[in-house]
mmCIF file of C-alpha atoms in Angstrom:
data_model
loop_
_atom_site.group_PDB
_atom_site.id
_atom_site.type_symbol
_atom_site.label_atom_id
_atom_site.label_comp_id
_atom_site.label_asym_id
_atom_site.label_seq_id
_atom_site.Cartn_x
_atom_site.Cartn_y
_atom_site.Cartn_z
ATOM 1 C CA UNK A 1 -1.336 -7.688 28.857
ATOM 2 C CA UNK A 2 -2.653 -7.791 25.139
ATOM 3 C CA UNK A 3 0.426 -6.521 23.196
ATOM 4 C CA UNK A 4 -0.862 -3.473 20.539
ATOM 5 C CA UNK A 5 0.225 -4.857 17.132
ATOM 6 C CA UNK A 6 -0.064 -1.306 14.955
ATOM 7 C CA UNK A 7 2.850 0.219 17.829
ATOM 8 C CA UNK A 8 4.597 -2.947 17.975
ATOM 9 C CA UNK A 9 5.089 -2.389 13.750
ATOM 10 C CA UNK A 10 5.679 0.646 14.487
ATOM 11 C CA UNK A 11 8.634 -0.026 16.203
ATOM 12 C CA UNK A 12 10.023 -2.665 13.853
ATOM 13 C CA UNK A 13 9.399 -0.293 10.984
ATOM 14 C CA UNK A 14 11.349 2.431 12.592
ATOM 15 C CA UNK A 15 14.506 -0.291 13.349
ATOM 16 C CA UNK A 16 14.351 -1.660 9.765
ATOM 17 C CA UNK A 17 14.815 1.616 8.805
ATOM 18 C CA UNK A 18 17.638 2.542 10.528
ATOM 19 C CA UNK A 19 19.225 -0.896 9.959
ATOM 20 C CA UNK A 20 18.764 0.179 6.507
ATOM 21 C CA UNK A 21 20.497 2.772 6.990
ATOM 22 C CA UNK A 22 23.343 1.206 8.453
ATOM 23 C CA UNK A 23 23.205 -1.502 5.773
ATOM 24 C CA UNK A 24 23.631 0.725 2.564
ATOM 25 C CA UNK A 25 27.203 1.528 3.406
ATOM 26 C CA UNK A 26 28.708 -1.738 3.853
ATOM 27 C CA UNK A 27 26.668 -4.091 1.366
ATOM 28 C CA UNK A 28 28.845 -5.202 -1.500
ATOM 29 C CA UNK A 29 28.962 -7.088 -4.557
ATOM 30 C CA UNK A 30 31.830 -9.427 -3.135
ATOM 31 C CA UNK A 31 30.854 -9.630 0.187
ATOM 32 C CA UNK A 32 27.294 -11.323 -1.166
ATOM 33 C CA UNK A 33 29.398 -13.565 -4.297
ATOM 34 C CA UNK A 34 31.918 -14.651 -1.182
ATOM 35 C CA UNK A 35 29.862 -15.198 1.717
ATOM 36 C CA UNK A 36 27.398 -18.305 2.350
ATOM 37 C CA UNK A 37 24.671 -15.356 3.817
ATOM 38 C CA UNK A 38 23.231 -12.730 1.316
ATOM 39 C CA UNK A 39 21.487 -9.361 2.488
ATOM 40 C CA UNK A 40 18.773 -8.014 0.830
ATOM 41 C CA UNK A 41 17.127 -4.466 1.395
ATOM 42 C CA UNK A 42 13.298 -4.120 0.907
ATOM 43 C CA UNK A 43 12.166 -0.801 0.497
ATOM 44 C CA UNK A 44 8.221 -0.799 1.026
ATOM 45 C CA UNK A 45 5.494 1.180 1.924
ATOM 46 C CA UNK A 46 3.518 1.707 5.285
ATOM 47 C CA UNK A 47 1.040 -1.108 5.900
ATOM 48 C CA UNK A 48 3.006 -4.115 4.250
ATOM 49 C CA UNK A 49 5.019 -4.618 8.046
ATOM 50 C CA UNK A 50 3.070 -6.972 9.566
ATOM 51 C CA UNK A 51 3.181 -9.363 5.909
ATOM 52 C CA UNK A 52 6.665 -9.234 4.782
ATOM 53 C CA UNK A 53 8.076 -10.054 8.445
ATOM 54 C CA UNK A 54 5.814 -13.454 7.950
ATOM 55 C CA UNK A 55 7.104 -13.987 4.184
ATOM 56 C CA UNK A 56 10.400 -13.047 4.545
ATOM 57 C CA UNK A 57 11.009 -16.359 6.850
ATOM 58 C CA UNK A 58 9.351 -18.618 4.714
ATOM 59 C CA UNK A 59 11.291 -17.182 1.774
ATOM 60 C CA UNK A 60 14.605 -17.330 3.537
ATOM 61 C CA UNK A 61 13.604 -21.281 4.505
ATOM 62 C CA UNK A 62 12.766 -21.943 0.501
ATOM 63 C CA UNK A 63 15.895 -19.639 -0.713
ATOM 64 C CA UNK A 64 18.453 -22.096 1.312
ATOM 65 C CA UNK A 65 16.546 -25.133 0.504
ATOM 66 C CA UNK A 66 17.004 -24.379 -3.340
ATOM 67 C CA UNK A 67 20.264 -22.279 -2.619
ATOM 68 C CA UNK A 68 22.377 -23.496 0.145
ATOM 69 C CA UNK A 69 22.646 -19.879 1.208
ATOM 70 C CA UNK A 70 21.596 -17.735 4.219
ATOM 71 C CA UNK A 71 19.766 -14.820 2.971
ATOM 72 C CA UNK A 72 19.015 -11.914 5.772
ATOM 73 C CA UNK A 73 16.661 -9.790 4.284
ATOM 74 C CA UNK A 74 15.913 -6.038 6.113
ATOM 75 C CA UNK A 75 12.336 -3.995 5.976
ATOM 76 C CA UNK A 76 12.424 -0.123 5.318
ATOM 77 C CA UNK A 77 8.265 0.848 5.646
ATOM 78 C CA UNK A 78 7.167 4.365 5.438
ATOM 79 C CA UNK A 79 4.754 6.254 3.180
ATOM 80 C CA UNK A 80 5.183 5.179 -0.035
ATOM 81 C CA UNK A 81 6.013 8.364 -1.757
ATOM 82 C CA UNK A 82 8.440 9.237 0.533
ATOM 83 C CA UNK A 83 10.098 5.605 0.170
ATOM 84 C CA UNK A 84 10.283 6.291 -3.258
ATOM 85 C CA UNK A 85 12.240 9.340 -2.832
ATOM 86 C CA UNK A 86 14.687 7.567 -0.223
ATOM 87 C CA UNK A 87 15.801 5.303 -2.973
ATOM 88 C CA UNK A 88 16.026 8.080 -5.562
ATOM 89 C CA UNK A 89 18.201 9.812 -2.867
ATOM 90 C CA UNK A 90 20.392 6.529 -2.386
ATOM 91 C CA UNK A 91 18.584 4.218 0.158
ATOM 92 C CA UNK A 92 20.330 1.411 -0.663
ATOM 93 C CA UNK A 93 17.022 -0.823 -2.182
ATOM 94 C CA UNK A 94 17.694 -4.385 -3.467
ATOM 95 C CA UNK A 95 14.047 -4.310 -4.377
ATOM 96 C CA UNK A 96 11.126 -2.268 -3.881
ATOM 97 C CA UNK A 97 7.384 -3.021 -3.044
ATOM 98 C CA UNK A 98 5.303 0.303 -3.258
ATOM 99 C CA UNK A 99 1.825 1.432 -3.602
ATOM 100 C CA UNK A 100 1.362 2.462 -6.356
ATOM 101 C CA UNK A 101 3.669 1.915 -9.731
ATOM 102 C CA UNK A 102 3.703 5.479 -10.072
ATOM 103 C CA UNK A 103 6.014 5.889 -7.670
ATOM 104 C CA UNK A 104 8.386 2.782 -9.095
ATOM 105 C CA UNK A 105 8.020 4.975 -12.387
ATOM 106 C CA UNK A 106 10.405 7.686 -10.712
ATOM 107 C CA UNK A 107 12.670 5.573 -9.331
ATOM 108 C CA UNK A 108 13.280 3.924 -12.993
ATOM 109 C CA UNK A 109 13.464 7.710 -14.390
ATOM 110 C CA UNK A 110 16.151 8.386 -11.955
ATOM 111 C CA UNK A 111 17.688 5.724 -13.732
ATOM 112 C CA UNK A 112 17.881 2.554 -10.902
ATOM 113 C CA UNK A 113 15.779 0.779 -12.887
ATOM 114 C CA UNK A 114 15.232 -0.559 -15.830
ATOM 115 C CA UNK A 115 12.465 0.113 -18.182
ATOM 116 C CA UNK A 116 9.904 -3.110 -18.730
ATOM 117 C CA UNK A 117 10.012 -3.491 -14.886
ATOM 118 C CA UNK A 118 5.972 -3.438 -15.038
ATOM 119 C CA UNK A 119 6.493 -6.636 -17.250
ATOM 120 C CA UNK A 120 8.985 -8.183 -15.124
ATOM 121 C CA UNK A 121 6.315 -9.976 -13.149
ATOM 122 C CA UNK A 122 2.797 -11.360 -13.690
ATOM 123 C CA UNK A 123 -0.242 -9.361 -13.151
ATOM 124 C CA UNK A 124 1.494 -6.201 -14.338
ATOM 125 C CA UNK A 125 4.615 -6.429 -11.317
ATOM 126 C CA UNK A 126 1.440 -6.687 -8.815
ATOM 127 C CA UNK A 127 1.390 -9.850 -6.891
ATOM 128 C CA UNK A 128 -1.546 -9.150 -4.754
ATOM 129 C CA UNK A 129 -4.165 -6.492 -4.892
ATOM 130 C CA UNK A 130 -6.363 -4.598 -2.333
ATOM 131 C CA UNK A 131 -8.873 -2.008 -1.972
ATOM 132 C CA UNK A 132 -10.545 1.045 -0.308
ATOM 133 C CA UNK A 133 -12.646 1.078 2.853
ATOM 134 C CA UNK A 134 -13.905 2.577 5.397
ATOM 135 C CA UNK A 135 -13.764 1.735 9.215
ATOM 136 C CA UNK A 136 -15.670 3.062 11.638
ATOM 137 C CA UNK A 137 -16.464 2.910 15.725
ATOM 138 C CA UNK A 138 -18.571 0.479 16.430
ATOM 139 C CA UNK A 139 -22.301 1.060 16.208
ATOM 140 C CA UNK A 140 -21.386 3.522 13.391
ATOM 141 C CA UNK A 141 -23.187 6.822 15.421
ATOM 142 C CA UNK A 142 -22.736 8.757 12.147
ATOM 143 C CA UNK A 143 -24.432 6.228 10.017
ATOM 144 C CA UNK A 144 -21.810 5.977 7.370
ATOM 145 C CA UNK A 145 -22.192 3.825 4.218
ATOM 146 C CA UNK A 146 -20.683 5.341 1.372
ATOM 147 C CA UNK A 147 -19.170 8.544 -0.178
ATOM 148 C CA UNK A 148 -21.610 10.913 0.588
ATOM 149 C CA UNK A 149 -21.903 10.323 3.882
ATOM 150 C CA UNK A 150 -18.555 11.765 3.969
ATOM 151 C CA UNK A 151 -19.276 15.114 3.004
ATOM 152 C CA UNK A 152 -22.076 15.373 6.154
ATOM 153 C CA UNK A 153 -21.004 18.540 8.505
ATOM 154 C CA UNK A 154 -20.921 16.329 12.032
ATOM 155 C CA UNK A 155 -18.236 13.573 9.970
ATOM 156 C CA UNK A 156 -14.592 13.945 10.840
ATOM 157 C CA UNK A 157 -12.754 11.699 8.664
ATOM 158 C CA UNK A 158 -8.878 10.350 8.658
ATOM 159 C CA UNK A 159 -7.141 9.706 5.349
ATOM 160 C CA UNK A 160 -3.181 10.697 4.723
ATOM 161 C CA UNK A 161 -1.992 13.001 2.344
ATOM 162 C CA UNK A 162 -1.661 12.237 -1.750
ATOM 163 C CA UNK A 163 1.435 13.997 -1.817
ATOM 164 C CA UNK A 164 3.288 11.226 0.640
ATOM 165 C CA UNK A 165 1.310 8.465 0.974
ATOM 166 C CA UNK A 166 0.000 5.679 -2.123
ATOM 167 C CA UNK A 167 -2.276 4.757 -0.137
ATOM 168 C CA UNK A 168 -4.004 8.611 -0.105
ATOM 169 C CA UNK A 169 -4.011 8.599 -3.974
ATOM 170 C CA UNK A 170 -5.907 5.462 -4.375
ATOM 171 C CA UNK A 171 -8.669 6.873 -1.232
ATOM 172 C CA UNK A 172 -8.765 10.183 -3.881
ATOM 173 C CA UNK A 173 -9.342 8.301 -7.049
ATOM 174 C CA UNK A 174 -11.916 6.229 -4.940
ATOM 175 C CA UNK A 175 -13.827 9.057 -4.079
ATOM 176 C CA UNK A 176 -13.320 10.362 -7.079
ATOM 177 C CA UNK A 177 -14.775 7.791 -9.393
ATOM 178 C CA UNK A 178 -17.828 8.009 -6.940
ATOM 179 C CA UNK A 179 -18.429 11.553 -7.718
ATOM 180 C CA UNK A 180 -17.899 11.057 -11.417
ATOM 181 C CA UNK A 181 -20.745 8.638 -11.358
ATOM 182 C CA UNK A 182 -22.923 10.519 -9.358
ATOM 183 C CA UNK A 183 -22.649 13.800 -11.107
ATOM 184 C CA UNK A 184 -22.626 12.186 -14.203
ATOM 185 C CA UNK A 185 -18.923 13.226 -15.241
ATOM 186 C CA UNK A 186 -19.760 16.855 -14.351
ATOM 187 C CA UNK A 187 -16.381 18.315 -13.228
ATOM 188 C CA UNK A 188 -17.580 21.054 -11.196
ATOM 189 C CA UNK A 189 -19.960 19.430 -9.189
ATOM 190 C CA UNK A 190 -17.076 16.809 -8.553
ATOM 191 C CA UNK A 191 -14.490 18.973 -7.244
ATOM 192 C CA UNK A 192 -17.235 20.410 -4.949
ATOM 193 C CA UNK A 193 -18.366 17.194 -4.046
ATOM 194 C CA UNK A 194 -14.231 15.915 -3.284
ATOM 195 C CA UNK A 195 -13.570 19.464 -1.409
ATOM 196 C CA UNK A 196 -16.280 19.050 0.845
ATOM 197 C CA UNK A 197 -14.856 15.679 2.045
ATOM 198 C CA UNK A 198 -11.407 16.863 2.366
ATOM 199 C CA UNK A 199 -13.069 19.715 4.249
ATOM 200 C CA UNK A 200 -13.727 17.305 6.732
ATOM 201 C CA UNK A 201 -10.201 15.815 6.872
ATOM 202 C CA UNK A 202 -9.472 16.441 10.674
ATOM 203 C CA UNK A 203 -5.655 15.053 10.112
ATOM 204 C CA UNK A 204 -3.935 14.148 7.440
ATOM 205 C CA UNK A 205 -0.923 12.122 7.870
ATOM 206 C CA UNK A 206 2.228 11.015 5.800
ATOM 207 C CA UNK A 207 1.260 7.791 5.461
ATOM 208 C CA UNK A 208 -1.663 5.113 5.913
ATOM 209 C CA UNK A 209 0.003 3.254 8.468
ATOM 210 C CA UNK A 210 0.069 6.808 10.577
ATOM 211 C CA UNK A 211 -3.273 7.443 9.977
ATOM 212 C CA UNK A 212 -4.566 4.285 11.340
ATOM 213 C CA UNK A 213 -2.774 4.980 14.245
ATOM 214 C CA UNK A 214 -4.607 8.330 14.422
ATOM 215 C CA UNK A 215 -7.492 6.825 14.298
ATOM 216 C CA UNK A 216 -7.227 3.249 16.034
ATOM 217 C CA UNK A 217 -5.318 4.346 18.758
ATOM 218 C CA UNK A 218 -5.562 8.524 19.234
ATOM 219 C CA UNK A 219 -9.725 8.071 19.126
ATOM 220 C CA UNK A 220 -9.637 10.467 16.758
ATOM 221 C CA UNK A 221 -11.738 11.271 13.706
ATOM 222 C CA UNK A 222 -15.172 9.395 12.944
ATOM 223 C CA UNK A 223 -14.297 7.306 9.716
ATOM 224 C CA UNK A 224 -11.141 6.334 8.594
ATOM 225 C CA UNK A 225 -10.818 6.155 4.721
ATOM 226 C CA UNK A 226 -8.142 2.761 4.961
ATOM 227 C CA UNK A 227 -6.834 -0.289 2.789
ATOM 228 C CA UNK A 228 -8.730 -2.756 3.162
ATOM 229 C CA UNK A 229 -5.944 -4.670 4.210
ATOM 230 C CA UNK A 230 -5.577 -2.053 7.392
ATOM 231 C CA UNK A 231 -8.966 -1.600 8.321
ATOM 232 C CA UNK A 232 -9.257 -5.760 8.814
ATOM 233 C CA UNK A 233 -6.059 -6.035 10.340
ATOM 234 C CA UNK A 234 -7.381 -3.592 12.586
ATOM 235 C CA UNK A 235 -10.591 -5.259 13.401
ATOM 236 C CA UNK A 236 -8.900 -8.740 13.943
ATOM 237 C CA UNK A 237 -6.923 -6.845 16.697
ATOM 238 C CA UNK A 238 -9.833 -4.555 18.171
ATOM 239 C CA UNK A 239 -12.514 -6.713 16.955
ATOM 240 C CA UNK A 240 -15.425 -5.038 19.631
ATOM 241 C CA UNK A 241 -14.287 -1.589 19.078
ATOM 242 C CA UNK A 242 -14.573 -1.229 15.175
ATOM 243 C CA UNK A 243 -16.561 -1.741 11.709
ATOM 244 C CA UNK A 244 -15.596 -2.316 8.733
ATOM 245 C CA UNK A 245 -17.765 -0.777 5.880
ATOM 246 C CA UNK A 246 -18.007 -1.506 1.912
ATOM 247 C CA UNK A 247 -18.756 1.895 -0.393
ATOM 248 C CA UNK A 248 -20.559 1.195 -3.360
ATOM 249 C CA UNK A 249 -18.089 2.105 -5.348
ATOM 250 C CA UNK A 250 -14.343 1.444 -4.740
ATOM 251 C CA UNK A 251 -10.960 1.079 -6.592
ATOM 252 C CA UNK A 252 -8.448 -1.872 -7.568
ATOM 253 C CA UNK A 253 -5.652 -0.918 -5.424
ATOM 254 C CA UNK A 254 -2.629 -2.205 -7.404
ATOM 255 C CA UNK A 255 0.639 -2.064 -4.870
ATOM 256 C CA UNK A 256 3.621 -3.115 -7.637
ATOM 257 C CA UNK A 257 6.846 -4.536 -7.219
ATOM 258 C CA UNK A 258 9.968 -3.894 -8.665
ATOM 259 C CA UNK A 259 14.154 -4.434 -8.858
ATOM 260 C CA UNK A 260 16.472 -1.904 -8.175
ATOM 261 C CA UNK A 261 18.565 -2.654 -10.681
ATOM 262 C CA UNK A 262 21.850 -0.520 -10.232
ATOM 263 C CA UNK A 263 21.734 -1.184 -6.863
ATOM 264 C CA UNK A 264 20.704 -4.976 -7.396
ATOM 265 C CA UNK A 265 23.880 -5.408 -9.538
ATOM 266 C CA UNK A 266 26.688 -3.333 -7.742
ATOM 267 C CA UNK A 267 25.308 -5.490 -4.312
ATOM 268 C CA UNK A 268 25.118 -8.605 -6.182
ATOM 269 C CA UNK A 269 21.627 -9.556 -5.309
ATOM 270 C CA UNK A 270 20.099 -9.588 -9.005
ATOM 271 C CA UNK A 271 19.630 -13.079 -8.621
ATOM 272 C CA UNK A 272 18.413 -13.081 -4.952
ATOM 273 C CA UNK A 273 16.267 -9.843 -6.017
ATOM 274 C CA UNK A 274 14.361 -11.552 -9.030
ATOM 275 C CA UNK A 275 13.807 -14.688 -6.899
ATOM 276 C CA UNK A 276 12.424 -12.802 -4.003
ATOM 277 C CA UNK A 277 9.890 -11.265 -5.683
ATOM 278 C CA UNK A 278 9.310 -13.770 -7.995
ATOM 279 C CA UNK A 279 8.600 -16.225 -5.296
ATOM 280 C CA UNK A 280 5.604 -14.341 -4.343
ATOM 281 C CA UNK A 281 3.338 -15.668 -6.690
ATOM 282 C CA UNK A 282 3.809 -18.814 -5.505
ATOM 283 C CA UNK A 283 0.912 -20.771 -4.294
ATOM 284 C CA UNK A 284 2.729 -20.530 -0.604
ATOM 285 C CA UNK A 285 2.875 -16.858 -0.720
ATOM 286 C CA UNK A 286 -0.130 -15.946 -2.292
ATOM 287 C CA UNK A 287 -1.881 -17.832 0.617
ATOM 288 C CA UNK A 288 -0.107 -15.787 3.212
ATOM 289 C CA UNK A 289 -0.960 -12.530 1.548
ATOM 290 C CA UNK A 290 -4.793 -13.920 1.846
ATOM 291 C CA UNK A 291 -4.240 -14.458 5.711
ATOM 292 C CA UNK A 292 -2.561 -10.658 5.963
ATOM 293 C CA UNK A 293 -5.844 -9.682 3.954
ATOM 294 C CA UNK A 294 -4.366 -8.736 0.813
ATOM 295 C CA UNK A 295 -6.480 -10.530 -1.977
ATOM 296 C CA UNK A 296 -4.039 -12.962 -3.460
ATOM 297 C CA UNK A 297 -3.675 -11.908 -7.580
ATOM 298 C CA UNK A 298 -3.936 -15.697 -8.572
ATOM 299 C CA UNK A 299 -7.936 -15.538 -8.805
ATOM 300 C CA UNK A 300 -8.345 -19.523 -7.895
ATOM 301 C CA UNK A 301 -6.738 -18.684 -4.384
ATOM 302 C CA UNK A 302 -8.494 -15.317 -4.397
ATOM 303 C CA UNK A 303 -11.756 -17.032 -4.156
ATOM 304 C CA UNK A 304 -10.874 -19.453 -1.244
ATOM 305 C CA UNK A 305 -10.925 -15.735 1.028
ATOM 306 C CA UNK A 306 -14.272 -15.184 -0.391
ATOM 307 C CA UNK A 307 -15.405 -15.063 3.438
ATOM 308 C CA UNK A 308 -12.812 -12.215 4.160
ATOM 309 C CA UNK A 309 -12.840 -10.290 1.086
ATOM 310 C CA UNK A 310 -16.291 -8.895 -0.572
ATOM 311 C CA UNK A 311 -15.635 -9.900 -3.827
ATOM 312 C CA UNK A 312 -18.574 -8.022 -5.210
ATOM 313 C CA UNK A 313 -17.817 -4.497 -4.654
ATOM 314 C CA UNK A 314 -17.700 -2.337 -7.825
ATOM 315 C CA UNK A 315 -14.410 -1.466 -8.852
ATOM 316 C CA UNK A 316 -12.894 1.032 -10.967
ATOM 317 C CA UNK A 317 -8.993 0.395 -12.093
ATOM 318 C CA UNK A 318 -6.131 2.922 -12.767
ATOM 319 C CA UNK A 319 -7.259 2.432 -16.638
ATOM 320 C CA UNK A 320 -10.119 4.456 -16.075
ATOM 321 C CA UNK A 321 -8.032 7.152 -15.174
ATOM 322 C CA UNK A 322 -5.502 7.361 -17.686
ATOM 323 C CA UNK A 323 -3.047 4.692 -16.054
ATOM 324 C CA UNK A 324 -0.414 5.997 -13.496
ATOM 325 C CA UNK A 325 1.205 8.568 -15.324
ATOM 326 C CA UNK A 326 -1.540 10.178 -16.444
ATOM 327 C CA UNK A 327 -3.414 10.583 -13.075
ATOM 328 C CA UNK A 328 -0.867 11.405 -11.092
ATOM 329 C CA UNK A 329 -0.495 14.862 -13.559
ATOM 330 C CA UNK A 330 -4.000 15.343 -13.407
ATOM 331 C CA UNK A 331 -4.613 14.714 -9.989
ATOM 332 C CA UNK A 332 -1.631 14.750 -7.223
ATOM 333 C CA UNK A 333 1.471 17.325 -9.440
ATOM 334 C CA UNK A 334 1.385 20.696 -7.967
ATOM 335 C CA UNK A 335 -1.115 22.708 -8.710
ATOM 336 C CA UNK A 336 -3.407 20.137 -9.892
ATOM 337 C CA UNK A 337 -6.742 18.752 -9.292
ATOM 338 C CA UNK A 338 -5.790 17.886 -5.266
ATOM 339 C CA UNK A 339 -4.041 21.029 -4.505
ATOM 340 C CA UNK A 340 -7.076 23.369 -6.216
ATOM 341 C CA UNK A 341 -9.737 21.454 -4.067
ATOM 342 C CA UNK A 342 -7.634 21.699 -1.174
ATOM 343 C CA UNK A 343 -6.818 24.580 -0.919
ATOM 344 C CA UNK A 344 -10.477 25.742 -0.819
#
């Protein structure tokens, strides 16, 4: 029988995690500058499962080559909010790869990493990028094609919640950006516009890889606002039973990656740390996160997925919100712009 992918990650997120757990008690600086095998703790966020369990054994095949050493590297996936607050909390993170370098930004201002991370890297500490889609059943009953459709009183849509899940934030600021356009920047008529589409949020779940599941495998809901990397993962698994479809108007989802620093150092693993994330902008890794259907941030490899990716879609960045900082406190702090519509 077929095996189900999306519960199959499931479960390997879940043991990562507690193998994490296990893990952040017993790693130490001597045991990696003494031992021919060096562990390494990834911290990430929901959908990246199925992607880092393919990169981390090419990297561990190129880090012994170059090396000589063993490196064992563990996955910790969850929403990536709530990842962030794991490490703030002490999850033992060698490195992180969130969703959003918001959420890297309060992990450096609980003081675990350094400032200039966002530098660190190329393309801003972002080695591949995505977007925001929407799947739906196949034959698309409701007739969805973009935003609006969304607001319609017979759509149920999935999409997790901002306050958990980076995913959620970037599906907001989406939908957002839409509404700005289409009311011309008038703030009224966009919050009614964004509260009638969360009106129709039949569940919202802690993260995107939980809400796929709610709507891939539960039946439920008739649209599921997704990563583009999520929604085609899910087609290449149910490829009869889904759609995938483009909005006019969509966002540069920007997942960053970072070092932990104090952890990085009192483990040992700076060096294993900068060359684990530094190796994925290699030409080898950029073309794996093409095949997971992240679009690859070196543009030349970028275009050989032109076939997977639409690489015409319109899309706003985090710039035209401020950056990070500044939309997260005008959108997703308490009683902001989320929690006002919401609560209507």
């Amino acid at each position: 029988m077929k095996k189900n992918l999306l519960k199959k990650a499931v479960l390997v997120g879940l043991t990562a995690l507690l193998l994490a757990g296990s893990l952040a008690g017993c790693k130490s600086s001597q045991d990696n500058a003494d031992s021919d095998t060096v562990t390494l703790t990834n911290v990430s966020y929901d959908p990246t499962r199925e992607f880092y369990e393919a990169y981390n054994q090419k990297f561990a095949g190129y880090y012994q080559e170059k090396t000589g050493k063993t490196i064992e590297i563990t996955q910790s996936h969850g929403g990536s909010g709530s990842q962030a607050r794991s490490v703030i909390e002490g999850n033992d993170a060698d490195v992180v790869t969130l969703a959003l370098a918001h959420d890297i930004t309060l992990i450096e201002e609980a003081g675990l990493i350094e400032p200039g991370w966002l530098e660190e890297f190329e393309s801003s500490s972002a080695p591949y990028t995505s977007t925001i889609v929407f799947l739906v059943r196949a034959g698309n009953e409701k007739g969805i094609s973009d935003w609006d459709d969304l607001t319609e009183d017979h759509v149920e849509v999935i999409t997790p919640d901002p306050k958990s899940s980076g995913g959620a934030c970037w599906n907001f600021l989406a939908a957002w950006q839409y509404a700005k356009q289409t009311f011309n920047g008038d703030e009224t008529a966009m919050k009614e516009f964004v509260s009638k589409l969360y009106h129709n949020v039949l569940v919202m779940d802690s993260g995107a890889r939980g809400a796929t599941t709610t709507f891939v495998e539960n039946g439920q809901g008739d649209v599921l606002i997704a990563w583009e990397n999520e929604a085609l993962l899910a087609l290449k698994e149910y490829p009869d039973e889904f759609e995938l479809v483009t909005p006019s108007i969509s966002i540069l989802a920007e997942p960053s990656v970072a070092i932990v620093d104090e952890n990085a150092e009192k483990d040992g693993t700076q060096e294993a740390a900068k060359e684990y994330l530094s190796w994925l902008y290699s030409d080898e890794a950029q073309r794996l996160a093409g095949e997971y259907f992240y679009r690859p941030s070196d543009n030349t490899i970028l275009q050989e997925f032109s076939d997977v990716f639409d690489l015409n879609v319109e899309l706003c960045t985090i710039d035209d919100f401020g950056g990070w900082d500044q939309a997260y406190a005008d959108f997703f702090s308490d009683d902001t712009i989320f929690d006002e519509i919401y609560s209507q």
